Amino acid sequence: MKTIPFLDIHPDVAAALAAQRPVVALESTIIAHGMPYPNNVATALQVEAEVRAFGAVPATIAIVQGRLKVGLTPVEIEQLGQGGRDVVKVSRRDMAFIVAARQTGATTVASTMLIAAMAGIRVFATGGIGGVHRGAAQSFDISADLIELAQTPVAVVCAGIKSILDLGLTLEYLETHGVPVVGYQTDNLPAFYTRDSGFKVDYRLDSPAAIAAAMQAQWRMGLQGGMVVANPIPDAFAMPRTAIDAAIAQALQEALAQGIRGKESTPFLLARVSEITGGDSLASNIQLVLNNARLAAAIACAYQD
Ligand code: PSU
Ligand code: MN
């Protein structure tokens, strides 16, 4: 294993990596900023259990007192969940400063991918990725997640892209940067709470083994970037599109009126959409993350470097 300063790999994860057993990375911004307490902690622990049940070792990633942690203890997960939005949200540009100041921070998709890659983990499960925001032509708000996907070799299993974002522009941006978007058992790009956004994925693959084979081909030929694996929310938990569209429209309007920008934008929109839709969207959110954890574990089991 590479020796990288500041990196602490949990013994369970280190043992699995050394034996080339499957490992799935998990992010922590979804815990601190993506769901309310205590559902966030319960979900994070359930996601880890689901990864284990499907034959892989979970590695939840965060920065704890200046250390890049690959694999958290339940106590650390509880602290991130309780801290909620008081916990610093750490994307790539923040990492050095949080580490140097020995602070604790929740990692986004971008920084989780980076730390996973440092540890040699190739598969990562989350809910939704960041993207190009609506109105980006004015605001220039494009998530660092997309740039990370262009340069870091990790496959990110998600439930597609939440329509707080501009899905069409996000797909264009990913195409420009050479990031493939794979649909798991679907031709359609899912939109997080709903199974179909009206956009197509680049490639439909129907088995974890087929996805693992594409990952292997991409990295064996030395292509640097990652891959988006879009896994639609199970039918039983999908939300009516009208309800979710209305909530998103309201949240976007409030963000505009309040001048929310920069790194606050996504957490604000996530929180408002979940408040406006009440418990419905939270229940869907939890189920889609569990669903992604299962697929990520199956891909990790099928993947070989
Ligand atoms: N989208 C979601 N749920 C989330 C996030 C995005 O549906 O929890 C979080 C992820 O951690 C993602 C981050 O990496 O927000 C993106 O933030 P930004 O747009 O500021 O890059
Ligand atoms: Mn942004």
Coordinates of C-alpha atoms and ligand atoms in Angstrom, one line a residue:
M1 CA 0.0 0.0 0.0
K2 CA 1.2 3.5 -0.8
T3 CA 2.3 5.6 2.1
I4 CA 0.7 9.0 1.9
P5 CA 1.1 11.5 4.7
F6 CA -2.1 12.2 6.7
L7 CA -3.8 9.0 5.5
D8 CA -5.3 6.7 8.2
I9 CA -6.8 3.5 6.8
H10 CA -9.0 1.6 9.3
P11 CA -7.6 -1.9 10.0
D12 CA -10.6 -3.7 8.5
V13 CA -10.2 -1.7 5.3
A14 CA -6.4 -2.1 5.3
A15 CA -6.8 -5.9 5.7
A16 CA -9.3 -6.1 2.8
L17 CA -7.1 -4.0 0.5
A18 CA -4.0 -6.0 1.3
A19 CA -5.9 -9.3 0.5
Q20 CA -7.4 -7.7 -2.6
R21 CA -10.9 -8.2 -1.2
P22 CA -13.7 -5.8 -2.3
V23 CA -14.0 -2.4 -0.6
V24 CA -16.6 0.3 -1.2
A25 CA -15.9 4.0 -0.3
L26 CA -18.7 6.1 1.1
E27 CA -18.8 9.9 1.6
S28 CA -19.6 12.0 4.6
T29 CA -21.0 15.2 3.3
I30 CA -24.2 13.2 2.7
I31 CA -24.1 12.5 6.5
A32 CA -23.4 16.0 7.8
H33 CA -25.2 18.1 5.1
G34 CA -27.4 15.7 3.1
M35 CA -29.9 14.4 5.7
P36 CA -31.2 15.5 9.1
Y37 CA -30.0 14.0 12.4
P38 CA -30.6 11.3 13.6
N39 CA -31.7 9.7 10.2
N40 CA -28.3 10.6 8.8
V41 CA -26.4 8.5 11.3
A42 CA -28.8 5.6 11.2
T43 CA -28.6 5.6 7.4
A44 CA -24.8 5.8 7.3
L45 CA -24.6 2.7 9.6
Q46 CA -27.3 0.9 7.6
V47 CA -25.4 1.6 4.4
E48 CA -22.2 0.2 5.9
A49 CA -24.2 -2.9 6.9
E50 CA -25.6 -3.3 3.5
V51 CA -22.2 -3.1 1.9
R52 CA -21.0 -5.9 4.2
A53 CA -24.1 -8.0 3.5
F54 CA -23.3 -7.8 -0.2
G55 CA -19.7 -9.1 0.4
A56 CA -17.6 -5.9 0.5
V57 CA -15.9 -3.9 3.3
P58 CA -17.3 -0.3 3.7
A59 CA -14.9 2.6 4.0
T60 CA -16.7 5.8 5.0
I61 CA -14.4 8.7 4.4
A62 CA -14.0 12.0 6.3
I63 CA -11.3 14.2 7.7
V64 CA -11.0 13.8 11.5
Q65 CA -8.7 16.1 13.4
G66 CA -6.6 16.7 10.4
R67 CA -6.3 13.0 9.3
L68 CA -7.7 11.6 6.1
K69 CA -9.8 8.7 7.5
V70 CA -10.6 5.8 5.2
G71 CA -13.1 3.9 7.4
L72 CA -14.7 5.5 10.3
T73 CA -15.8 4.2 13.7
P74 CA -19.5 4.4 14.7
V75 CA -18.5 7.1 17.2
E76 CA -17.0 9.2 14.4
I77 CA -20.1 8.8 12.2
E78 CA -22.2 9.8 15.2
Q79 CA -20.1 13.0 15.6
L80 CA -20.4 14.0 12.0
G81 CA -24.1 13.3 12.0
Q82 CA -24.7 15.3 15.2
G83 CA -22.5 18.2 14.0
G84 CA -24.6 18.4 10.9
R85 CA -24.2 21.7 9.0
D86 CA -21.7 23.0 11.6
V87 CA -19.2 20.4 10.2
V88 CA -17.1 22.0 7.5
K89 CA -17.9 20.8 4.1
V90 CA -14.6 19.8 2.5
S91 CA -14.1 19.6 -1.3
R92 CA -10.8 19.4 -3.1
R93 CA -9.8 23.0 -2.6
D94 CA -10.4 22.9 1.2
M95 CA -8.5 19.7 2.0
A96 CA -5.0 21.1 2.7
F97 CA -6.4 23.8 5.0
I98 CA -8.5 21.5 7.1
V99 CA -5.6 19.0 7.4
A100 CA -3.1 21.8 8.3
A101 CA -5.4 23.2 11.0
R102 CA -6.1 19.6 12.3
Q103 CA -9.8 20.2 11.9
T104 CA -12.7 17.8 11.2
G105 CA -14.6 17.9 7.9
A106 CA -17.2 16.1 5.9
T107 CA -15.9 15.1 2.4
T108 CA -17.9 15.6 -0.8
V109 CA -17.9 13.3 -3.8
A110 CA -14.8 15.1 -5.1
S111 CA -12.7 14.8 -1.9
T112 CA -14.0 11.3 -1.1
M113 CA -12.9 10.2 -4.6
L114 CA -9.5 11.6 -4.1
I115 CA -9.0 10.0 -0.7
A116 CA -10.4 6.7 -1.9
A117 CA -7.9 6.7 -4.8
M118 CA -5.0 7.4 -2.4
A119 CA -6.0 4.2 -0.6
G120 CA -6.5 2.2 -3.8
I121 CA -10.3 2.0 -3.6
R122 CA -12.0 2.0 -7.0
V123 CA -15.7 1.9 -6.2
F124 CA -17.7 4.5 -4.3
A125 CA -21.4 4.7 -3.4
T126 CA -23.4 7.8 -2.7
G127 CA -26.8 9.4 -3.3
G128 CA -26.3 12.1 -5.8
I129 CA -23.3 13.8 -7.3
G130 CA -22.8 17.6 -7.8
G131 CA -23.1 19.0 -11.3
V132 CA -23.7 22.1 -13.3
H133 CA -26.2 24.4 -11.5
R134 CA -29.1 25.9 -13.3
G135 CA -28.2 29.4 -14.3
A136 CA -24.5 28.4 -14.5
A137 CA -24.0 30.7 -17.5
Q138 CA -24.4 33.5 -15.0
S139 CA -23.2 32.0 -11.7
F140 CA -20.3 29.8 -13.1
D141 CA -21.4 27.3 -10.4
I142 CA -20.1 23.9 -11.5
S143 CA -19.4 21.3 -8.8
A144 CA -15.8 20.3 -8.3
D145 CA -17.2 16.7 -8.4
L146 CA -17.2 16.9 -12.2
I147 CA -13.6 17.9 -12.5
E148 CA -12.7 15.2 -10.0
L149 CA -14.5 12.6 -12.1
A150 CA -12.4 13.8 -15.0
Q151 CA -9.1 13.0 -13.3
T152 CA -9.5 10.5 -10.5
P153 CA -10.0 6.8 -11.3
V154 CA -13.0 5.9 -9.1
A155 CA -16.4 4.7 -10.3
V156 CA -19.2 6.6 -8.5
V157 CA -22.5 4.8 -8.0
C158 CA -25.3 7.3 -7.6
A159 CA -29.0 7.6 -8.3
G160 CA -28.3 10.0 -11.1
I161 CA -28.4 13.8 -10.8
K162 CA -30.8 15.8 -8.7
S163 CA -32.8 18.2 -10.7
I164 CA -31.8 21.1 -8.5
L165 CA -29.0 21.0 -11.2
D166 CA -29.1 21.5 -15.0
L167 CA -28.9 17.9 -16.1
G168 CA -28.4 18.7 -19.8
L169 CA -25.4 20.9 -19.1
T170 CA -24.0 18.4 -16.6
L171 CA -24.0 15.7 -19.3
E172 CA -22.4 18.1 -21.8
Y173 CA -19.7 19.0 -19.2
L174 CA -19.0 15.3 -18.4
E175 CA -18.8 14.5 -22.1
T176 CA -16.3 17.3 -22.7
H177 CA -14.1 16.0 -19.9
G178 CA -14.3 12.4 -21.1
V179 CA -16.4 11.0 -18.2
P180 CA -18.7 8.2 -19.2
V181 CA -22.2 8.0 -17.7
V182 CA -23.4 4.4 -17.4
G183 CA -27.0 3.4 -16.8
Y184 CA -27.5 0.3 -14.7
Q185 CA -30.2 -1.7 -16.3
T186 CA -31.6 1.5 -17.9
D187 CA -31.1 3.6 -21.0
N188 CA -32.4 6.7 -19.2
L189 CA -30.5 9.0 -16.9
P190 CA -32.3 8.8 -13.5
A191 CA -33.0 12.1 -11.6
F192 CA -32.4 10.9 -8.0
Y193 CA -36.1 10.9 -6.7
T194 CA -37.4 9.8 -10.1
R195 CA -36.2 7.0 -12.4
D196 CA -36.2 9.0 -15.6
S197 CA -34.9 12.5 -16.3
G198 CA -35.8 12.6 -20.0
F199 CA -32.1 12.4 -20.8
K200 CA -30.2 9.3 -22.0
V201 CA -27.1 7.7 -20.5
D202 CA -24.0 7.1 -22.7
Y203 CA -23.9 3.3 -22.1
R204 CA -26.4 0.9 -20.7
L205 CA -24.9 -2.0 -18.8
D206 CA -27.0 -4.7 -17.2
S207 CA -24.7 -6.5 -14.8
P208 CA -22.1 -5.6 -12.1
A209 CA -19.7 -7.8 -14.1
A210 CA -20.1 -5.7 -17.2
I211 CA -19.6 -2.5 -15.3
A212 CA -16.5 -4.0 -13.7
A213 CA -15.1 -5.0 -17.1
A214 CA -15.6 -1.4 -18.4
M215 CA -13.8 0.0 -15.4
Q216 CA -10.9 -2.5 -15.8
A217 CA -10.6 -1.6 -19.5
Q218 CA -10.6 2.1 -18.8
W219 CA -7.9 2.0 -16.2
R220 CA -5.8 -0.8 -17.8
M221 CA -5.3 1.4 -20.8
G222 CA -4.3 4.2 -18.6
L223 CA -7.3 6.5 -19.0
Q224 CA -7.2 8.7 -15.8
G225 CA -10.7 9.7 -15.0
G226 CA -13.6 8.0 -13.2
M227 CA -17.0 6.9 -14.3
V228 CA -20.6 7.7 -13.2
V229 CA -22.8 4.7 -12.6
A230 CA -26.4 5.8 -12.5
N231 CA -28.7 3.4 -10.6
P232 CA -32.3 4.4 -10.7
I233 CA -34.3 4.5 -7.4
P234 CA -36.4 1.4 -6.9
D235 CA -39.9 1.9 -8.3
A236 CA -41.6 1.4 -4.9
F237 CA -39.7 4.5 -3.5
A238 CA -39.7 6.8 -6.5
M239 CA -41.6 10.1 -6.0
P240 CA -44.3 11.7 -8.1
R241 CA -42.4 14.1 -10.4
T242 CA -44.9 17.0 -9.9
A243 CA -44.3 17.1 -6.2
I244 CA -40.6 17.0 -6.4
D245 CA -40.5 19.5 -9.3
A246 CA -42.6 22.0 -7.3
A247 CA -40.3 21.6 -4.2
I248 CA -37.2 22.2 -6.3
A249 CA -38.7 25.2 -8.0
Q250 CA -39.5 26.8 -4.6
A251 CA -36.0 26.0 -3.2
L252 CA -34.3 27.5 -6.2
Q253 CA -36.4 30.7 -5.9
E254 CA -35.5 31.0 -2.2
A255 CA -31.8 30.5 -2.9
L256 CA -31.9 33.3 -5.5
A257 CA -33.9 35.6 -3.2
Q258 CA -31.5 35.0 -0.3
G259 CA -28.3 35.3 -2.5
I260 CA -27.1 31.9 -1.6
R261 CA -23.9 31.0 -3.5
G262 CA -20.7 29.1 -3.6
K263 CA -20.3 26.0 -1.3
E264 CA -23.5 26.9 0.5
S265 CA -25.7 26.5 -2.6
T266 CA -26.0 22.7 -2.7
P267 CA -26.5 22.2 1.1
F268 CA -29.1 24.9 1.1
L269 CA -31.0 23.4 -1.8
L270 CA -30.8 19.9 -0.4
A271 CA -32.1 21.0 3.0
R272 CA -35.0 23.1 1.5
V273 CA -36.2 20.4 -0.9
S274 CA -36.2 17.9 2.0
E275 CA -38.0 20.4 4.3
I276 CA -40.6 21.3 1.7
T277 CA -41.4 17.7 0.7
G278 CA -41.3 16.5 4.4
G279 CA -40.6 12.9 5.2
D280 CA -41.4 11.6 1.8
S281 CA -38.2 12.7 0.1
L282 CA -36.1 11.6 3.1
A283 CA -37.6 8.1 2.9
S284 CA -36.8 7.9 -0.8
N285 CA -33.4 9.3 -0.2
I286 CA -32.5 6.7 2.3
Q287 CA -33.7 3.8 0.1
L288 CA -31.8 5.0 -3.0
V289 CA -28.6 5.2 -1.0
L290 CA -29.1 1.7 0.3
N291 CA -29.8 0.6 -3.3
N292 CA -26.6 2.2 -4.5
A293 CA -24.6 0.6 -1.7
R294 CA -25.8 -2.9 -2.8
L295 CA -24.8 -2.2 -6.5
A296 CA -21.5 -0.8 -5.5
A297 CA -20.7 -3.8 -3.4
A298 CA -21.6 -6.1 -6.3
I299 CA -19.4 -4.1 -8.7
A300 CA -16.5 -4.2 -6.1
C301 CA -16.9 -8.0 -5.9
A302 CA -16.7 -8.3 -9.7
Y303 CA -13.8 -5.9 -10.2
Q304 CA -10.2 -6.8 -10.5
D305 CA -7.3 -4.3 -11.0
Ligands
PSU1 N1 -26.3 16.0 -4.2 C1 -27.2 15.2 -3.5 N2 -26.9 14.9 -2.2 C2 -25.7 15.3 -1.6 C3 -24.8 16.1 -2.4 C4 -25.1 16.4 -3.7 O1 -28.2 14.9 -4.0 O2 -25.5 15.0 -0.4 C5 -23.5 16.5 -1.8 C6 -22.3 15.6 -2.2 O3 -21.4 15.5 -1.1 C7 -21.7 16.3 -3.3 C8 -21.8 17.7 -2.9 O4 -20.4 15.9 -3.6 O5 -23.1 17.8 -2.3 C9 -21.7 18.7 -4.0 O6 -21.5 20.0 -3.5 P1 -21.1 21.2 -4.5 O7 -22.3 21.3 -5.4 O8 -20.9 22.4 -3.6 O9 -19.9 20.8 -5.2
MN2 MN -20.8 24.9 -6.4

